[in-house]
Amino acid sequence: FAQATSIMEASISRYASLFVKLASSNADGWEKISEKSGVQLFQNKAEEGKPPINKGVGIVNKPPKEVLAYVRLHTNRKHWDTFYADHKIVKEIEPGFKTILSMRSKGQFGMAP
């Protein structure tokens, strides 16, 4: 369990660094498309045939690691992902450390789930 916790902490640190980099950079092709409630929404045009990438920039009064831990926890996904329908734990290695997860999304772009 200690090794799994260590791996998870390393992953959270890596993604927290990426969050900080994305939130602080408006260069490299990011175009501001709107702002609402103090959050700026940017879009980065992807390659031909791929969907664009969006990011929001705003102030969250929590440390990046705490925000990332919240976003990555599958039980919280319903609070931030409008296409989230539900999930199922497929395999649990140790209590509290879920490794294989199956998620179902709501239909998108006129398609049924």
Short mmCIF file of N, CA and C in Angstrom, two decimals:
data_model
loop_
_atom_site.label_atom_id
_atom_site.label_comp_id
_atom_site.label_asym_id
_atom_site.label_seq_id
_atom_site.Cartn_x
_atom_site.Cartn_y
_atom_site.Cartn_z
N PHE A 1 0.82 -1.20 0.00
CA PHE A 1 0.00 0.00 0.00
C PHE A 1 0.86 1.26 0.00
N ALA A 2 1.99 1.22 0.72
CA ALA A 2 2.88 2.37 0.78
C ALA A 2 3.45 2.69 -0.59
N GLN A 3 3.78 1.66 -1.37
CA GLN A 3 4.31 1.89 -2.71
C GLN A 3 3.24 2.51 -3.61
N ALA A 4 2.02 2.02 -3.52
CA ALA A 4 0.92 2.58 -4.32
C ALA A 4 0.67 4.03 -3.95
N THR A 5 0.74 4.35 -2.67
CA THR A 5 0.56 5.73 -2.22
C THR A 5 1.68 6.62 -2.76
N SER A 6 2.90 6.11 -2.75
CA SER A 6 4.04 6.86 -3.27
C SER A 6 3.89 7.14 -4.76
N ILE A 7 3.44 6.15 -5.50
CA ILE A 7 3.21 6.32 -6.95
C ILE A 7 2.13 7.36 -7.19
N MET A 8 1.06 7.32 -6.40
CA MET A 8 -0.03 8.28 -6.55
C MET A 8 0.45 9.69 -6.24
N GLU A 9 1.25 9.85 -5.18
CA GLU A 9 1.78 11.17 -4.82
C GLU A 9 2.67 11.73 -5.93
N ALA A 10 3.50 10.88 -6.54
CA ALA A 10 4.36 11.32 -7.63
C ALA A 10 3.52 11.76 -8.82
N SER A 11 2.47 11.03 -9.10
CA SER A 11 1.58 11.38 -10.21
C SER A 11 0.88 12.71 -9.94
N ILE A 12 0.40 12.91 -8.73
CA ILE A 12 -0.26 14.17 -8.37
C ILE A 12 0.71 15.33 -8.50
N SER A 13 1.96 15.15 -8.06
CA SER A 13 2.96 16.22 -8.18
C SER A 13 3.22 16.56 -9.63
N ARG A 14 3.33 15.54 -10.49
CA ARG A 14 3.59 15.77 -11.91
C ARG A 14 2.43 16.54 -12.55
N TYR A 15 1.20 16.13 -12.26
CA TYR A 15 0.05 16.81 -12.83
C TYR A 15 -0.16 18.20 -12.23
N ALA A 16 0.19 18.39 -10.97
CA ALA A 16 0.07 19.71 -10.36
C ALA A 16 1.01 20.69 -11.06
N SER A 17 2.22 20.24 -11.40
CA SER A 17 3.16 21.10 -12.13
C SER A 17 2.59 21.46 -13.50
N LEU A 18 1.96 20.51 -14.16
CA LEU A 18 1.35 20.76 -15.46
C LEU A 18 0.20 21.77 -15.32
N PHE A 19 -0.62 21.63 -14.27
CA PHE A 19 -1.71 22.58 -14.03
C PHE A 19 -1.17 23.99 -13.90
N VAL A 20 -0.11 24.16 -13.11
CA VAL A 20 0.47 25.49 -12.89
C VAL A 20 0.97 26.05 -14.22
N LYS A 21 1.64 25.23 -15.02
CA LYS A 21 2.16 25.68 -16.31
C LYS A 21 1.02 26.10 -17.23
N LEU A 22 -0.04 25.30 -17.33
CA LEU A 22 -1.17 25.63 -18.20
C LEU A 22 -1.88 26.90 -17.74
N ALA A 23 -2.03 27.05 -16.43
CA ALA A 23 -2.74 28.21 -15.91
C ALA A 23 -1.95 29.50 -16.08
N SER A 24 -0.64 29.40 -16.15
CA SER A 24 0.16 30.62 -16.20
C SER A 24 0.56 31.03 -17.61
N SER A 25 0.28 30.21 -18.60
CA SER A 25 0.73 30.51 -19.96
C SER A 25 -0.45 30.82 -20.87
N ASN A 26 -0.47 32.03 -21.41
CA ASN A 26 -1.49 32.40 -22.39
C ASN A 26 -0.90 32.45 -23.79
N ALA A 27 0.35 32.10 -23.91
CA ALA A 27 1.02 32.12 -25.21
C ALA A 27 0.83 30.77 -25.90
N ASP A 28 1.61 30.52 -26.90
CA ASP A 28 1.62 29.23 -27.59
C ASP A 28 0.28 28.86 -28.20
N GLY A 29 -0.38 29.82 -28.84
CA GLY A 29 -1.60 29.50 -29.58
C GLY A 29 -2.90 29.55 -28.81
N TRP A 30 -2.88 29.93 -27.55
CA TRP A 30 -4.11 30.02 -26.76
C TRP A 30 -4.84 31.32 -27.11
N GLU A 31 -6.11 31.21 -27.45
CA GLU A 31 -6.93 32.36 -27.80
C GLU A 31 -8.06 32.50 -26.76
N LYS A 32 -8.17 33.71 -26.18
CA LYS A 32 -9.24 33.94 -25.19
C LYS A 32 -10.57 33.97 -25.92
N ILE A 33 -11.52 33.15 -25.44
CA ILE A 33 -12.82 33.10 -26.12
C ILE A 33 -13.97 33.63 -25.25
N SER A 34 -13.78 33.68 -23.93
CA SER A 34 -14.81 34.27 -23.08
C SER A 34 -14.29 34.44 -21.65
N GLU A 35 -15.12 35.11 -20.84
CA GLU A 35 -14.82 35.28 -19.42
C GLU A 35 -16.14 35.34 -18.67
N LYS A 36 -16.23 34.58 -17.57
CA LYS A 36 -17.45 34.56 -16.78
C LYS A 36 -17.09 34.28 -15.33
N SER A 37 -17.65 35.05 -14.43
CA SER A 37 -17.45 34.87 -12.99
C SER A 37 -15.97 34.83 -12.60
N GLY A 38 -15.16 35.67 -13.25
CA GLY A 38 -13.75 35.74 -12.93
C GLY A 38 -12.89 34.63 -13.54
N VAL A 39 -13.47 33.80 -14.38
CA VAL A 39 -12.72 32.72 -15.04
C VAL A 39 -12.62 33.03 -16.52
N GLN A 40 -11.39 33.06 -17.03
CA GLN A 40 -11.16 33.30 -18.45
C GLN A 40 -11.10 31.94 -19.16
N LEU A 41 -11.77 31.82 -20.29
CA LEU A 41 -11.77 30.58 -21.07
C LEU A 41 -10.93 30.78 -22.32
N PHE A 42 -9.96 29.90 -22.52
CA PHE A 42 -9.08 29.95 -23.68
C PHE A 42 -9.26 28.68 -24.50
N GLN A 43 -8.94 28.78 -25.78
CA GLN A 43 -8.99 27.63 -26.67
C GLN A 43 -7.71 27.57 -27.49
N ASN A 44 -7.20 26.38 -27.66
CA ASN A 44 -6.01 26.15 -28.47
C ASN A 44 -6.43 25.27 -29.63
N LYS A 45 -6.37 25.80 -30.83
CA LYS A 45 -6.79 25.04 -32.00
C LYS A 45 -5.88 23.83 -32.18
N ALA A 46 -6.48 22.68 -32.34
CA ALA A 46 -5.73 21.44 -32.52
C ALA A 46 -5.44 21.22 -34.00
N GLU A 47 -4.75 20.14 -34.27
CA GLU A 47 -4.47 19.78 -35.64
C GLU A 47 -5.78 19.51 -36.39
N GLU A 48 -5.71 19.57 -37.69
CA GLU A 48 -6.87 19.30 -38.54
C GLU A 48 -7.51 17.96 -38.16
N GLY A 49 -8.81 17.97 -37.98
CA GLY A 49 -9.54 16.74 -37.67
C GLY A 49 -9.58 16.37 -36.20
N LYS A 50 -8.90 17.12 -35.34
CA LYS A 50 -8.91 16.84 -33.91
C LYS A 50 -9.68 17.95 -33.19
N PRO A 51 -10.34 17.60 -32.07
CA PRO A 51 -11.09 18.64 -31.35
C PRO A 51 -10.15 19.64 -30.70
N PRO A 52 -10.62 20.89 -30.53
CA PRO A 52 -9.78 21.89 -29.85
C PRO A 52 -9.64 21.57 -28.37
N ILE A 53 -8.63 22.16 -27.76
CA ILE A 53 -8.38 21.98 -26.33
C ILE A 53 -8.78 23.28 -25.63
N ASN A 54 -9.53 23.18 -24.55
CA ASN A 54 -9.96 24.35 -23.80
C ASN A 54 -9.30 24.36 -22.43
N LYS A 55 -9.12 25.57 -21.88
CA LYS A 55 -8.64 25.70 -20.50
C LYS A 55 -9.29 26.92 -19.88
N GLY A 56 -9.52 26.84 -18.60
CA GLY A 56 -10.04 27.96 -17.85
C GLY A 56 -8.95 28.48 -16.93
N VAL A 57 -8.85 29.79 -16.80
CA VAL A 57 -7.86 30.40 -15.92
C VAL A 57 -8.60 31.28 -14.93
N GLY A 58 -8.42 31.01 -13.66
CA GLY A 58 -9.07 31.78 -12.62
C GLY A 58 -8.37 31.50 -11.30
N ILE A 59 -8.89 32.05 -10.24
CA ILE A 59 -8.30 31.87 -8.92
C ILE A 59 -9.12 30.86 -8.13
N VAL A 60 -8.43 29.83 -7.66
CA VAL A 60 -9.02 28.84 -6.77
C VAL A 60 -8.21 28.94 -5.48
N ASN A 61 -8.87 29.22 -4.40
CA ASN A 61 -8.17 29.44 -3.13
C ASN A 61 -7.79 28.13 -2.45
N LYS A 62 -7.11 27.28 -3.21
CA LYS A 62 -6.61 26.00 -2.70
C LYS A 62 -5.26 25.74 -3.37
N PRO A 63 -4.39 24.95 -2.74
CA PRO A 63 -3.11 24.59 -3.36
C PRO A 63 -3.36 23.72 -4.61
N PRO A 64 -2.51 23.85 -5.65
CA PRO A 64 -2.69 23.06 -6.87
C PRO A 64 -2.81 21.56 -6.61
N LYS A 65 -2.04 21.02 -5.68
CA LYS A 65 -2.12 19.58 -5.40
C LYS A 65 -3.50 19.19 -4.88
N GLU A 66 -4.09 20.04 -4.08
CA GLU A 66 -5.42 19.75 -3.54
C GLU A 66 -6.48 19.81 -4.64
N VAL A 67 -6.36 20.80 -5.53
CA VAL A 67 -7.29 20.91 -6.65
C VAL A 67 -7.17 19.69 -7.55
N LEU A 68 -5.95 19.30 -7.88
CA LEU A 68 -5.73 18.15 -8.73
C LEU A 68 -6.27 16.87 -8.09
N ALA A 69 -6.01 16.68 -6.81
CA ALA A 69 -6.51 15.50 -6.12
C ALA A 69 -8.04 15.45 -6.19
N TYR A 70 -8.69 16.60 -6.05
CA TYR A 70 -10.15 16.67 -6.14
C TYR A 70 -10.63 16.31 -7.54
N VAL A 71 -9.99 16.89 -8.56
CA VAL A 71 -10.42 16.65 -9.95
C VAL A 71 -10.19 15.20 -10.35
N ARG A 72 -9.10 14.61 -9.90
CA ARG A 72 -8.77 13.23 -10.30
C ARG A 72 -9.61 12.19 -9.58
N LEU A 73 -10.23 12.52 -8.46
CA LEU A 73 -11.04 11.56 -7.72
C LEU A 73 -12.35 11.32 -8.47
N HIS A 74 -12.52 10.11 -8.94
CA HIS A 74 -13.66 9.80 -9.82
C HIS A 74 -15.02 10.11 -9.20
N THR A 75 -15.15 10.04 -7.89
CA THR A 75 -16.44 10.32 -7.26
C THR A 75 -16.80 11.80 -7.33
N ASN A 76 -15.83 12.68 -7.61
CA ASN A 76 -16.09 14.11 -7.75
C ASN A 76 -16.38 14.52 -9.19
N ARG A 77 -16.18 13.63 -10.12
CA ARG A 77 -16.28 13.98 -11.54
C ARG A 77 -17.64 14.60 -11.90
N LYS A 78 -18.70 14.16 -11.24
CA LYS A 78 -20.04 14.68 -11.54
C LYS A 78 -20.15 16.19 -11.28
N HIS A 79 -19.24 16.74 -10.46
CA HIS A 79 -19.26 18.17 -10.13
C HIS A 79 -18.63 19.05 -11.20
N TRP A 80 -17.79 18.48 -12.07
CA TRP A 80 -17.08 19.30 -13.06
C TRP A 80 -17.18 18.79 -14.49
N ASP A 81 -17.66 17.57 -14.71
CA ASP A 81 -17.75 17.01 -16.06
C ASP A 81 -19.23 16.86 -16.44
N THR A 82 -19.72 17.73 -17.31
CA THR A 82 -21.13 17.71 -17.67
C THR A 82 -21.52 16.47 -18.47
N PHE A 83 -20.54 15.76 -19.04
CA PHE A 83 -20.84 14.55 -19.80
C PHE A 83 -20.74 13.27 -18.97
N TYR A 84 -20.33 13.38 -17.71
CA TYR A 84 -20.19 12.21 -16.84
C TYR A 84 -21.56 11.63 -16.53
N ALA A 85 -21.69 10.31 -16.67
CA ALA A 85 -22.95 9.64 -16.34
C ALA A 85 -22.78 8.83 -15.05
N ASP A 86 -21.85 7.89 -15.02
CA ASP A 86 -21.59 7.09 -13.82
C ASP A 86 -20.28 6.33 -14.00
N HIS A 87 -19.91 5.58 -12.97
CA HIS A 87 -18.69 4.78 -13.04
C HIS A 87 -18.87 3.48 -12.26
N LYS A 88 -17.95 2.58 -12.48
CA LYS A 88 -17.96 1.30 -11.78
C LYS A 88 -16.51 0.91 -11.51
N ILE A 89 -16.23 0.47 -10.28
CA ILE A 89 -14.89 -0.03 -9.96
C ILE A 89 -14.79 -1.44 -10.53
N VAL A 90 -13.81 -1.66 -11.40
CA VAL A 90 -13.63 -2.96 -12.02
C VAL A 90 -12.73 -3.83 -11.14
N LYS A 91 -11.66 -3.23 -10.61
CA LYS A 91 -10.73 -3.98 -9.76
C LYS A 91 -10.14 -3.05 -8.72
N GLU A 92 -10.08 -3.54 -7.49
CA GLU A 92 -9.50 -2.77 -6.39
C GLU A 92 -8.32 -3.57 -5.83
N ILE A 93 -7.13 -2.98 -5.88
CA ILE A 93 -5.93 -3.69 -5.44
C ILE A 93 -5.90 -3.78 -3.91
N GLU A 94 -6.08 -2.64 -3.26
CA GLU A 94 -6.16 -2.60 -1.80
C GLU A 94 -7.29 -1.66 -1.43
N PRO A 95 -7.91 -1.84 -0.26
CA PRO A 95 -9.01 -0.95 0.13
C PRO A 95 -8.61 0.52 0.03
N GLY A 96 -9.45 1.29 -0.65
CA GLY A 96 -9.20 2.72 -0.78
C GLY A 96 -8.33 3.10 -1.96
N PHE A 97 -7.70 2.11 -2.63
CA PHE A 97 -6.84 2.42 -3.77
C PHE A 97 -7.40 1.70 -4.98
N LYS A 98 -8.22 2.40 -5.74
CA LYS A 98 -8.87 1.80 -6.90
C LYS A 98 -7.98 1.96 -8.12
N THR A 99 -7.80 0.90 -8.88
CA THR A 99 -6.85 0.98 -9.99
C THR A 99 -7.52 0.87 -11.35
N ILE A 100 -8.57 0.12 -11.45
CA ILE A 100 -9.23 -0.04 -12.74
C ILE A 100 -10.66 0.46 -12.60
N LEU A 101 -11.00 1.39 -13.45
CA LEU A 101 -12.29 2.07 -13.34
C LEU A 101 -12.95 2.10 -14.71
N SER A 102 -14.23 1.87 -14.74
CA SER A 102 -14.99 1.98 -15.99
C SER A 102 -15.96 3.15 -15.83
N MET A 103 -15.88 4.13 -16.76
CA MET A 103 -16.78 5.28 -16.69
C MET A 103 -17.67 5.32 -17.92
N ARG A 104 -18.89 5.81 -17.72
CA ARG A 104 -19.83 5.95 -18.82
C ARG A 104 -20.16 7.43 -18.96
N SER A 105 -20.15 7.91 -20.20
CA SER A 105 -20.47 9.32 -20.48
C SER A 105 -21.87 9.44 -21.03
N LYS A 106 -22.44 10.63 -20.86
CA LYS A 106 -23.71 10.95 -21.49
C LYS A 106 -23.48 11.11 -22.98
N GLY A 107 -24.51 10.96 -23.78
CA GLY A 107 -24.38 11.12 -25.23
C GLY A 107 -23.85 12.50 -25.58
N GLN A 108 -23.01 12.57 -26.60
CA GLN A 108 -22.43 13.82 -27.04
C GLN A 108 -22.65 13.99 -28.54
N PHE A 109 -22.80 15.22 -28.96
CA PHE A 109 -22.91 15.54 -30.37
C PHE A 109 -24.00 14.73 -31.08
N GLY A 110 -25.13 14.56 -30.41
CA GLY A 110 -26.25 13.86 -31.02
C GLY A 110 -26.14 12.35 -31.00
N MET A 111 -25.17 11.81 -30.30
CA MET A 111 -24.99 10.36 -30.23
C MET A 111 -25.50 9.86 -28.89
N ALA A 112 -26.07 8.67 -28.88
CA ALA A 112 -26.53 8.06 -27.64
C ALA A 112 -25.34 7.43 -26.92
N PRO A 113 -25.39 7.36 -25.57
CA PRO A 113 -24.26 6.76 -24.83
C PRO A 113 -24.13 5.28 -25.11
#
